[in-house]
Short mmCIF file of C-alpha atoms and ligand atoms in Angstrom, two decimals:
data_model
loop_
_atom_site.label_atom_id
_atom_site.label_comp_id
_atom_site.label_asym_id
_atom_site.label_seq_id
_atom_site.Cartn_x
_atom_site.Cartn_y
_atom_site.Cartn_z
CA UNK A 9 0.00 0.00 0.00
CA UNK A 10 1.09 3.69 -0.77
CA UNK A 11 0.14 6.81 0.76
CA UNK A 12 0.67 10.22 1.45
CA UNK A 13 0.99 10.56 4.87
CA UNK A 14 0.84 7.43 7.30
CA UNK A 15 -0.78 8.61 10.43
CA UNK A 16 -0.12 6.40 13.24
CA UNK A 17 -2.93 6.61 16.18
CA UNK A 18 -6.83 6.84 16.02
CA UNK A 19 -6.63 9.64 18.79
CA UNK A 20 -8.31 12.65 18.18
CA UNK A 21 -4.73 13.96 17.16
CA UNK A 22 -4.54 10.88 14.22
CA UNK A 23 -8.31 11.43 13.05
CA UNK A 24 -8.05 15.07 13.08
CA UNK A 25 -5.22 15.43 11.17
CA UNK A 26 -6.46 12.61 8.59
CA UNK A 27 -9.71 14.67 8.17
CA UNK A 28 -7.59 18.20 7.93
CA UNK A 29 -5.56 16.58 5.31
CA UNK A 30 -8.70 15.05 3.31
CA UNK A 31 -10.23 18.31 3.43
CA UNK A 32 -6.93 19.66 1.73
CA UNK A 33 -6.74 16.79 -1.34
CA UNK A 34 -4.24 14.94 0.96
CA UNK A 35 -4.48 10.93 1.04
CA UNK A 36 -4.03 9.31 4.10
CA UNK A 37 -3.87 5.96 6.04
CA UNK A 38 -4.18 5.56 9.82
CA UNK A 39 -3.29 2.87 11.82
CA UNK A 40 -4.39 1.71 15.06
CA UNK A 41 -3.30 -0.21 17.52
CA UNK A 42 -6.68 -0.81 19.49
CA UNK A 43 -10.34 -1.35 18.19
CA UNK A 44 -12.64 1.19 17.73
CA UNK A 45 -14.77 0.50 20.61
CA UNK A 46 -11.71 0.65 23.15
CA UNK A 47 -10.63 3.77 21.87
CA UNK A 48 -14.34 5.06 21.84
CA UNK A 49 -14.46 3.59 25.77
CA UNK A 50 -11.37 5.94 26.88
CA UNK A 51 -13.08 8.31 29.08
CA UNK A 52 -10.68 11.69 28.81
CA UNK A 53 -11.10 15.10 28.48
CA UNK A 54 -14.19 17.13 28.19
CA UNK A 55 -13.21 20.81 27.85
CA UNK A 56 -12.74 21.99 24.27
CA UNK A 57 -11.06 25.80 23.38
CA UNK A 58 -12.88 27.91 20.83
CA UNK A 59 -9.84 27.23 18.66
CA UNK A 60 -10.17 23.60 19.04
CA UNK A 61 -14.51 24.06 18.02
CA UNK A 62 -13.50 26.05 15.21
CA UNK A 63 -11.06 23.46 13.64
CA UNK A 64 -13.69 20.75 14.27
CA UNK A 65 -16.44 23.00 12.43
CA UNK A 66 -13.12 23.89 9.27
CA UNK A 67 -13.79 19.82 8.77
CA UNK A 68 -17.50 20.17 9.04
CA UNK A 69 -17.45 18.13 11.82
CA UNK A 70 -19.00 20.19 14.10
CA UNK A 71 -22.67 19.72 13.89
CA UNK A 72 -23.83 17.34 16.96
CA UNK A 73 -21.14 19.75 19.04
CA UNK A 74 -23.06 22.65 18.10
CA UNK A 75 -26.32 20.81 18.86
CA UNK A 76 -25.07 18.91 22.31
CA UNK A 77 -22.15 20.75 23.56
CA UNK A 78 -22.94 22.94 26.70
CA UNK A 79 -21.24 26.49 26.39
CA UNK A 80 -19.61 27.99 29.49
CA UNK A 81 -18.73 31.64 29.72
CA UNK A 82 -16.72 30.88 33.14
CA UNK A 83 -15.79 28.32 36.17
CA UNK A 84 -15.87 28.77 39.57
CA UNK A 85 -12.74 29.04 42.16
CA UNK A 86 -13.40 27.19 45.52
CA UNK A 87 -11.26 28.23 48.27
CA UNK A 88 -11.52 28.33 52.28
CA UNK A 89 -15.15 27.71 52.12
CA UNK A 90 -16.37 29.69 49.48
CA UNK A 91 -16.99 29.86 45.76
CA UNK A 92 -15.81 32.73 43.64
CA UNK A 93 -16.98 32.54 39.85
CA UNK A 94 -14.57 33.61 37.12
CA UNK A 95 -16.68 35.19 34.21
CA UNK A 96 -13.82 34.32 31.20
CA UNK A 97 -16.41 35.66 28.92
CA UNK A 98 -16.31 38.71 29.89
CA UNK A 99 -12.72 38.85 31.12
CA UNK A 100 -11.61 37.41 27.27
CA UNK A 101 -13.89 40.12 25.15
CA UNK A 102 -16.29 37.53 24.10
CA UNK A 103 -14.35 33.90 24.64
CA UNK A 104 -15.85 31.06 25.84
CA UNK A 105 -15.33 26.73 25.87
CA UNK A 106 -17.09 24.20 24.96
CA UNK A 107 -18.25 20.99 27.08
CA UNK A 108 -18.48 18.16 24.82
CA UNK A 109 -16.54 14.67 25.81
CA UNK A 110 -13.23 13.30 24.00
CA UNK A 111 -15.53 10.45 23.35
CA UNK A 112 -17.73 12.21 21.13
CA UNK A 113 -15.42 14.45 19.26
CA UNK A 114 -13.13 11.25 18.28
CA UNK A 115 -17.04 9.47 17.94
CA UNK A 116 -17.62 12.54 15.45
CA UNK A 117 -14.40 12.31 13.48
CA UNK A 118 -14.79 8.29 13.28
CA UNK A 119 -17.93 8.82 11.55
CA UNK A 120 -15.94 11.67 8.67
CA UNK A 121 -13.73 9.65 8.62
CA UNK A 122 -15.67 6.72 7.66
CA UNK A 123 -17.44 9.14 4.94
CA UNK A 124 -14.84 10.00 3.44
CA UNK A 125 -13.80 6.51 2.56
CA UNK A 126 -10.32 6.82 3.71
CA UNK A 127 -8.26 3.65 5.19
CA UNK A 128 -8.54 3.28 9.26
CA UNK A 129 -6.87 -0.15 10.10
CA UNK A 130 -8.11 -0.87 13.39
CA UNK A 131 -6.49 -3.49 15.75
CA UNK A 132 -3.13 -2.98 13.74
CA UNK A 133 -0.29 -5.00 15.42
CA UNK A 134 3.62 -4.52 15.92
CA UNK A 135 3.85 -0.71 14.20
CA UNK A 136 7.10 -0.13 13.27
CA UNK A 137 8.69 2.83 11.34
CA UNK A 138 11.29 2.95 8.99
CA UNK A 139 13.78 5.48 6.80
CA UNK A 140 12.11 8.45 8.06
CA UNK A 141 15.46 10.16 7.58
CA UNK A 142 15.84 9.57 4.25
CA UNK A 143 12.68 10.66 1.33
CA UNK A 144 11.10 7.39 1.12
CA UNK A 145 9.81 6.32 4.64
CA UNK A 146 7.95 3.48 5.29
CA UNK A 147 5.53 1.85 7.81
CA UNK A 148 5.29 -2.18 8.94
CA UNK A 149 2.16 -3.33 10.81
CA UNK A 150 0.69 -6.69 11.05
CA UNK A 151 -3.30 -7.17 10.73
CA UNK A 152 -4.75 -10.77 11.53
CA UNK A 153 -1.77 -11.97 11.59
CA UNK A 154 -0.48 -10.94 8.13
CA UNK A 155 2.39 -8.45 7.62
CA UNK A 156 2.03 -5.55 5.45
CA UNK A 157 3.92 -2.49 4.15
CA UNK A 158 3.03 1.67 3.87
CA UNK A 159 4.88 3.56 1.82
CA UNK A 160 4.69 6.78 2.11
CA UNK A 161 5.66 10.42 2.25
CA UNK A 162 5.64 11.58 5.84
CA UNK A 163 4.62 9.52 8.78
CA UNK A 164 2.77 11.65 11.34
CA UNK A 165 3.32 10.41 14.82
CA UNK A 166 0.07 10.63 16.30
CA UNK A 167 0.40 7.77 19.30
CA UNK A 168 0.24 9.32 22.45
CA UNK A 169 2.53 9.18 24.93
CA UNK A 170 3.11 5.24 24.76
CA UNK A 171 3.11 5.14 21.26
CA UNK A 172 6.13 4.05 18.81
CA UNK A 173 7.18 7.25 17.09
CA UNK A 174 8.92 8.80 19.94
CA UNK A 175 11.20 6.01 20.62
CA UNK A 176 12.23 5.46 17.17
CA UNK A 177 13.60 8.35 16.91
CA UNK A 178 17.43 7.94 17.81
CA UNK A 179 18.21 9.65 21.72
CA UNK A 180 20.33 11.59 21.22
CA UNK A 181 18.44 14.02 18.79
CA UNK A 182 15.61 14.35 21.18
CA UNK A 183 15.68 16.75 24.51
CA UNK A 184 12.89 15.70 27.01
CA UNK A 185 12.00 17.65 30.11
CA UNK A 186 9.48 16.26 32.61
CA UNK A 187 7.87 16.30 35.83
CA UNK A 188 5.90 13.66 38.06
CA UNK A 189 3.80 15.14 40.58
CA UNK A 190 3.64 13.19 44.03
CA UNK A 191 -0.41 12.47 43.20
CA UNK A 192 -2.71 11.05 41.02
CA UNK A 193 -6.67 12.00 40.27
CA UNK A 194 -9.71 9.92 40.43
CA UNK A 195 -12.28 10.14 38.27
CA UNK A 196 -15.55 9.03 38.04
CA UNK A 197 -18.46 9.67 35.55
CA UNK A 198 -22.02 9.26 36.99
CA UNK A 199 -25.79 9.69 35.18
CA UNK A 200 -26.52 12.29 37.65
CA UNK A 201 -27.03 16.04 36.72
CA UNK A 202 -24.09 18.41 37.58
CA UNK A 203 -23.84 19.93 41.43
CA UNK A 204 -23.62 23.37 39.26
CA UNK A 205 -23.79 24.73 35.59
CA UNK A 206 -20.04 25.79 35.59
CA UNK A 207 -17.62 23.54 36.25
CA UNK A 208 -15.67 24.00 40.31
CA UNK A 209 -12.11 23.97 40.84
CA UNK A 210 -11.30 23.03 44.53
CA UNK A 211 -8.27 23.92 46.63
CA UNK A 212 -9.07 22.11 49.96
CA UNK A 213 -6.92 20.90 52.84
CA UNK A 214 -7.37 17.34 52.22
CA UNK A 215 -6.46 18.07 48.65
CA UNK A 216 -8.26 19.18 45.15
CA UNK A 217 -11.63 18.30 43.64
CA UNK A 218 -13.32 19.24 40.22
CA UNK A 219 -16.97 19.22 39.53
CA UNK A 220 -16.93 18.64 35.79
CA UNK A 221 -19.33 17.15 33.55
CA UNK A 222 -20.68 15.87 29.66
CA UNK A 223 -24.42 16.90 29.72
CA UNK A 224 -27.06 18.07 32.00
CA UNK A 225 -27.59 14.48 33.00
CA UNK A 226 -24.07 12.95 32.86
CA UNK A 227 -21.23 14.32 35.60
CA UNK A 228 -17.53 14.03 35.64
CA UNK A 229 -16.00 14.14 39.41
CA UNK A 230 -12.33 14.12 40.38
CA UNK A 231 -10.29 14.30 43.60
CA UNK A 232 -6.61 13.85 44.36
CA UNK A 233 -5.74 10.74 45.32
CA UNK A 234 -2.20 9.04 46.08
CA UNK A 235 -0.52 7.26 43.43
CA UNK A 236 -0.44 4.53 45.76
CA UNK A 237 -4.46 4.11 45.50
CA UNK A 238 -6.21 1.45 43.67
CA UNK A 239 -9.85 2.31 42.45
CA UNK A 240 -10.61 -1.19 44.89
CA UNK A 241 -9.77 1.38 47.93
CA UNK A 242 -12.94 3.49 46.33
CA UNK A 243 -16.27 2.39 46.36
CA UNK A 244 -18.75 5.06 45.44
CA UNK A 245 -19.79 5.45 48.80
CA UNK A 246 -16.37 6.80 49.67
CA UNK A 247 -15.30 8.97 46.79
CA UNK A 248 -18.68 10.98 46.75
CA UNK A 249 -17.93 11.19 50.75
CA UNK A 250 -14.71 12.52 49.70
CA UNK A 251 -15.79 14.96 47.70
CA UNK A 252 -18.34 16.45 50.02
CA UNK A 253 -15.45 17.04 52.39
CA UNK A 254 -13.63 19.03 49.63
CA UNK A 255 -16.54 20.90 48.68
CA UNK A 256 -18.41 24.04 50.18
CA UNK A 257 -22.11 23.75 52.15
CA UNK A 258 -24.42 24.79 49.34
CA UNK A 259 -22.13 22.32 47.05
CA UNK A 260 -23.12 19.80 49.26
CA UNK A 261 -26.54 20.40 49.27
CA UNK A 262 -27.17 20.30 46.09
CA UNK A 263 -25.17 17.17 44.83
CA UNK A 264 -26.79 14.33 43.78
CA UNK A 265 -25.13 11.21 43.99
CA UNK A 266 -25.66 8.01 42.23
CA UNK A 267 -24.09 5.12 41.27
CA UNK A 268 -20.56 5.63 38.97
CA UNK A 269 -20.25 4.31 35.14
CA UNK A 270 -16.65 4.79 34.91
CA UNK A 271 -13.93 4.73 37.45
CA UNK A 272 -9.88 5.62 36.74
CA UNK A 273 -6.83 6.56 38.79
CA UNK A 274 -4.64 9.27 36.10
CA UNK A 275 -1.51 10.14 37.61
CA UNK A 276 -0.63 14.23 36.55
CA UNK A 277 3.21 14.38 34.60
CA UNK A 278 4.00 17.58 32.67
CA UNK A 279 6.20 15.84 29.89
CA UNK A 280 7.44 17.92 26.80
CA UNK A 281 10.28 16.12 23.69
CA UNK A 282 11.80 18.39 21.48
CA UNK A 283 12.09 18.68 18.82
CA UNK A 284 8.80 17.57 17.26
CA UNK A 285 10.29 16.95 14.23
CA UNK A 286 13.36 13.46 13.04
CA UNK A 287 13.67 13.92 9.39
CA UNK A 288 10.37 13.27 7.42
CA UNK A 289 8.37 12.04 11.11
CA UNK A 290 6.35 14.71 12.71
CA UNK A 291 5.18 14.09 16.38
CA UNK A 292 1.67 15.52 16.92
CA UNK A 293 -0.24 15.85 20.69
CA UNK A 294 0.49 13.20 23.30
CA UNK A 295 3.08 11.60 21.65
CA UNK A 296 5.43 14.92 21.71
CA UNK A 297 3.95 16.20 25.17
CA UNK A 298 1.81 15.88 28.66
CA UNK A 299 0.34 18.21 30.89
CA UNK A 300 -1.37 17.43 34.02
CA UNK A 301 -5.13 17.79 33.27
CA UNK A 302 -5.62 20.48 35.50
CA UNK A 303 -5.60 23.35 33.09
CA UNK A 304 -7.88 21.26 30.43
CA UNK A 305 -5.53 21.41 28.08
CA UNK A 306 -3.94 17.65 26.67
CA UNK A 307 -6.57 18.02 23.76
CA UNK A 308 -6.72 21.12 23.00
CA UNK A 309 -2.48 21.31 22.30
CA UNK A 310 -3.18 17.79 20.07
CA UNK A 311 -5.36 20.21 17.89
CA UNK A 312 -3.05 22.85 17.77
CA UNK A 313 -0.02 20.49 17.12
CA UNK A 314 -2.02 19.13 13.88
CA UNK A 315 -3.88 22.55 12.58
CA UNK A 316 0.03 23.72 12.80
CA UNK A 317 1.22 20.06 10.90
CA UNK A 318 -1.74 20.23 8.39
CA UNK A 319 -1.02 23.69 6.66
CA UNK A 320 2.56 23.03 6.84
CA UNK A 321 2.00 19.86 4.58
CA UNK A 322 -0.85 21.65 2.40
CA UNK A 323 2.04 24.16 1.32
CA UNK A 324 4.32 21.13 0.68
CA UNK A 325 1.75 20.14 -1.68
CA UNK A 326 0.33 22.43 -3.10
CA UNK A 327 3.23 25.32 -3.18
CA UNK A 328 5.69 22.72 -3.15
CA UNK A 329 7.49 24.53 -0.41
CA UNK A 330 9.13 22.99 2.75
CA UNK A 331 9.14 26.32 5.19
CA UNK A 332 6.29 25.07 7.21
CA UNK A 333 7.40 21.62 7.74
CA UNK A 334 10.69 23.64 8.57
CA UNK A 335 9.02 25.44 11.32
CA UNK A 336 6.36 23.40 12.09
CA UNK A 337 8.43 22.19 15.46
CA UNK A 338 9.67 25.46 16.46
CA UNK A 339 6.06 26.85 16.05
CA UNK A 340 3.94 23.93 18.03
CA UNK A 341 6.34 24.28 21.10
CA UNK A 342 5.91 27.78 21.17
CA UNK A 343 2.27 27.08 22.14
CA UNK A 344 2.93 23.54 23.54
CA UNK A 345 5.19 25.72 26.53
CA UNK A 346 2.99 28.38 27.16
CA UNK A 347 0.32 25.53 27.69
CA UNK A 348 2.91 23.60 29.82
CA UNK A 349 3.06 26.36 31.81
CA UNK A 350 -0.21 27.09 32.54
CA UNK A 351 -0.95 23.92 33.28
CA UNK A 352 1.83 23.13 35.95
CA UNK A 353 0.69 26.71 37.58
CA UNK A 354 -2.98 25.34 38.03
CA UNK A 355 -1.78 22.45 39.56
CA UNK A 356 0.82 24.13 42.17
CA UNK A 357 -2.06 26.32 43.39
CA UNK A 358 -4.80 23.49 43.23
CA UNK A 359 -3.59 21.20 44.95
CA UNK A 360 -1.79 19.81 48.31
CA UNK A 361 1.41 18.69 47.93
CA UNK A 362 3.40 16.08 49.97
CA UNK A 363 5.74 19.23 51.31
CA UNK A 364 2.57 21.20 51.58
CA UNK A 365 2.57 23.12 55.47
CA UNK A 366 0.84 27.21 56.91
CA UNK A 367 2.88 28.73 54.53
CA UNK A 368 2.47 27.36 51.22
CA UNK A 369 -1.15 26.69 51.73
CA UNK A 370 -1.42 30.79 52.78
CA UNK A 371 0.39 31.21 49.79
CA UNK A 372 -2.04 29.40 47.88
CA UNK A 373 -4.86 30.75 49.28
CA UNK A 374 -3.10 34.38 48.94
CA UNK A 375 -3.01 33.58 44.72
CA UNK A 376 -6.56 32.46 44.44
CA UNK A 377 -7.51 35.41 46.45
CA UNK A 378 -5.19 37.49 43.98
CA UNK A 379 -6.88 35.92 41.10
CA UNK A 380 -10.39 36.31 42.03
CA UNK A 381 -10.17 40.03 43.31
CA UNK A 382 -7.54 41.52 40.29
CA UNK A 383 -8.87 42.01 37.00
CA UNK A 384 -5.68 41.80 35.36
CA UNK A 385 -5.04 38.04 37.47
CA UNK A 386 -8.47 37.41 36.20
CA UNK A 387 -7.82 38.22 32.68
CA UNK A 388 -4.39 35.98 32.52
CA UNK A 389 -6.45 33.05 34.08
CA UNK A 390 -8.88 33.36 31.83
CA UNK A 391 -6.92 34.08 28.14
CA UNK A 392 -5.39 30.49 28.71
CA UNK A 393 -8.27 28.63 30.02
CA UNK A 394 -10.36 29.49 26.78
CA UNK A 395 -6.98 28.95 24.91
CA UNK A 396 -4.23 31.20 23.38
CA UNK A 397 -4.63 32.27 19.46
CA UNK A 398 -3.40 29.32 17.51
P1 RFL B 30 -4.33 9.61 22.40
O1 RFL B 30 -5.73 10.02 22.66
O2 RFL B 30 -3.59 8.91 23.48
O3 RFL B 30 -4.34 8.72 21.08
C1 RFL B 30 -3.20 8.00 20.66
C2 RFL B 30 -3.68 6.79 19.89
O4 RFL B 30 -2.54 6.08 19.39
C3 RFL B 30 -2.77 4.70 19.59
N1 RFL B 30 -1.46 4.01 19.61
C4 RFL B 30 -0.97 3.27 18.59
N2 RFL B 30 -1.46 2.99 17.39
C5 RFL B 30 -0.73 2.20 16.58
N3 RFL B 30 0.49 1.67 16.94
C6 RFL B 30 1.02 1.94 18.15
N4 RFL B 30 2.22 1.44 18.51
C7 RFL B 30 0.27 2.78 19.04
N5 RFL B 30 0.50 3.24 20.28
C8 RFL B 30 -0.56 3.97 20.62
C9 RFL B 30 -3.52 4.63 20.89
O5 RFL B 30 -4.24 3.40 21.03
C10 RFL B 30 -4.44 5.83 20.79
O6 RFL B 30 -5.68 5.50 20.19
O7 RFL B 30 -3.42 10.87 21.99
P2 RFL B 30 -3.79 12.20 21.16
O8 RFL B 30 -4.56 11.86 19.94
O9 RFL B 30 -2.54 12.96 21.07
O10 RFL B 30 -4.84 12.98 22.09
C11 RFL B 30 -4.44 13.51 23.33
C12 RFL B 30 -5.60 13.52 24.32
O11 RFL B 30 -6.17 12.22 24.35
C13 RFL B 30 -5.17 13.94 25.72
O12 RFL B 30 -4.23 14.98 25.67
C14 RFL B 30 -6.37 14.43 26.58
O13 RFL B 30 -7.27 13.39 26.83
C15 RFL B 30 -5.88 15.00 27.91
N6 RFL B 30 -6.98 15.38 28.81
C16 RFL B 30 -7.67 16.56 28.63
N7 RFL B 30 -7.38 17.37 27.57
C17 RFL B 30 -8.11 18.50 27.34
O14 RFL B 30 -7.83 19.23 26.37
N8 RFL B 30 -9.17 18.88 28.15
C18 RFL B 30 -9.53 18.11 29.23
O15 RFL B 30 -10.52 18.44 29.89
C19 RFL B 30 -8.75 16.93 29.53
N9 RFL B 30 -9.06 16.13 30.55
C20 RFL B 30 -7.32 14.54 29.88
C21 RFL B 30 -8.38 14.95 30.74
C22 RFL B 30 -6.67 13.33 30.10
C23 RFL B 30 -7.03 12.54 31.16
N10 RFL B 30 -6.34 11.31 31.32
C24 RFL B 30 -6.98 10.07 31.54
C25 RFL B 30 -4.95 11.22 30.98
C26 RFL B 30 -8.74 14.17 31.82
C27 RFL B 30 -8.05 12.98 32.05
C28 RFL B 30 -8.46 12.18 33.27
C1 PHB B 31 -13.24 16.68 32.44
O1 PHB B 31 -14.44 17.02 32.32
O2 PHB B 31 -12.90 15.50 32.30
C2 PHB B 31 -12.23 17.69 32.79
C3 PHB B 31 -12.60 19.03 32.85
C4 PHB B 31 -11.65 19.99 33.18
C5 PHB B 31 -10.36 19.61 33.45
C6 PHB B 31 -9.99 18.27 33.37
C7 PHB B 31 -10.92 17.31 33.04
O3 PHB B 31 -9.45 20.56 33.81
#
């Protein structure tokens, strides 16, 4: 088989980038390693940038987002027993997100994709790449049990951050910078509707809690949790205990609880390999960088990554011109950082840390404070939450 570009990974980095490139005349094959169903039955992220919408609407995928997805002009702050809203709307001249599951953007783009009639190979063993440093690269992959070749132009290393691309590219030409933090989260996703319309951000002594959510009858709850923890150690009972303990009074009162669909430990790592870019292999989202889901950003950086990829190999197409490949590393990690960033800041002041004692919790509670009485604090939160120009 020949292609253009061999995408490997069915994330929403993968069948993003295979739609932006159909849309521009581009062929392309992805490859999988899991089925469809057990990448549809990853429960992830659930807060999508205007940027990210806009992309999604570019492929005219965009409809049942438009129709389902719940708007939010702001979130709220929770801090020493109170809850302090952050109008981003407002604060951004007119910016808001969009709440619409992982699950049903990469449900969304399956179904394009499908439409289209380009080549998904699902449940695609042993991926291996080869002479990406030279014009002619190729891909191996075995499907039931028969090997078969891609030949093709670029290979676009969509494969999160246990994927194959990053590791075949040879040490030495890659810097990586990282950091583990000392916790982990767990989730839960419950048919019960939200505590409240916007989603809460909790700074509490026995550590941090979000009230998120994927409709007005579906919620998505989080609190820290030690990396030691094993969902086994939380039966329903004691996670929604947990969270009342993290949450304020009214909070309280008005959660409803109710048995959970989906349960997961995530531990948080900020994670960042540059550069994006070995020869004729591009690395694109989760396979080139993590951030700690606190600032709602892991998704929202794969779309960047591959609206950034996609018009660099439109004008190697169609203007026959390499400058965007060229940059295409040096411009992703200029965004990539600034979302790093913001994303390690929301989790120092969100949550407690092993080292945590008076002072850096006052100093905590001294930046939320900051952040909820300046305008100027407010404005900074808010211009990365809703995401920075592309
Ligand atoms: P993915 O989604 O991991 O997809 C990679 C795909 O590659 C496949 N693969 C292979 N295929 C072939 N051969 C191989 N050798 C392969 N190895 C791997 C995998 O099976 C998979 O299908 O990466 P991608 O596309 O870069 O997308 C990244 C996002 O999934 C991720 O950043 C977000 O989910 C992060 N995230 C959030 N991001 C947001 O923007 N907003 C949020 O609100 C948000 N919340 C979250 C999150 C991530 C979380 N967890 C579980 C880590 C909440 C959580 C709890
Ligand atoms: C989610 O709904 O899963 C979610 C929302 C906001 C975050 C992280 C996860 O910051």
């Amino acid at each position: 088989m020949r292609t253009q570009v061999a995408i490997i990974g069915a994330g929403p980095a993968g069948l993003l980038l295979g739609q932006l490139l159909h849309h521009y005349g581009i062929d392309n094959v992805v490859l999988e390693r899991k089925s469809g169903e057990y990448v549809l039955g990853r429960i992830r992220a659930g807060v999508l940038e205007q940027g990210t919408v806009d992309l999604l609407e570019e492929v005219g995928v965009a409809a049942r987002l438009h129709r389902e997805g719940l708007v939010h002009d702001g979130i709220e702050l929770a801090f020493g027993g109170a809850r302090h809203r952050i109008d981003m709307k407002t604060a951004t001249g007119g910016k808001t997100v969009t709440i619409y599951g992982q699950t049903e953007v990469t449900h969304d783009l399956m179904d394009a994709r499908s439409a289209a009639g380009r080549t998904t190979v699902y449940e695609a063993a042993d991926v291996t790449i080869h002479d990406f440093d030279t014009d002619r690269p190729r891909v191996r992959y075995t499907k039931d049990g028969v090997a078969h070749d891609l030949d093709c132009d670029f290979i676009a290393g969509c494969d999160g951050f246990h994927g194959v691309c990053r590791p075949s590219i040879p040490a030495d030409a890659l810097k990586t910078f990282e950091r583990v933090y000392p916790f982990g989260w767990l989730g839960i996703l419950s048919e019960t509707p939200p505590v409240s319309p916007e989603l809460i951000y909790a700074n509490h002594e026995r550590g941090f809690a979000l009230c998120s959510m994927r409709s007005l009858h579906r919620s998505r709850y989080y609190v820290q949790c030690s990396l030691d923890d094993h969902i086994d150690q939380w039966p329903d009972d004691r996670f929604w205990d947990e969270l009342k303990h993290r949450l304020d009074d009214e909070a309280v009162a008005h959660l409803v609880t109710g048995p959970s669909i989906e349960k997961s430990i995530a531990p948080l790592r900020s994670f960042v390999a540059e550069p994006m870019r070995f020869g004729r292999l591009f690395l694109a989202g989760d396979a080139a960088h993590i951030v700690p889901p606190t600032g709602a950003k892991g998704l929202n950086l794969a779309t960047s990554d591959v609206h950034y990829l996609s018009q660099a190999l439109r004008e190697f197409y169609a203007e026959k011109s390499s400058a965007g490949l060229d940059d295409y590393s040096r411009r992703a990690l200029a965004r990539v950082w600034k979302a790093e960033r913001f994303s390690w800041w929301m989790t120092s002041i969100l949550h407690r840390f092993p080292d945590t004692d008076g002072f850096s919790a006052r100093i905590q509670h001294a930046e939320l404070d900051y952040l909820v009485g300046s305008q100027a604090a407010t404005t900074s939160l808010s211009e990365n939450y809703v995401g920075l120009p592309f």
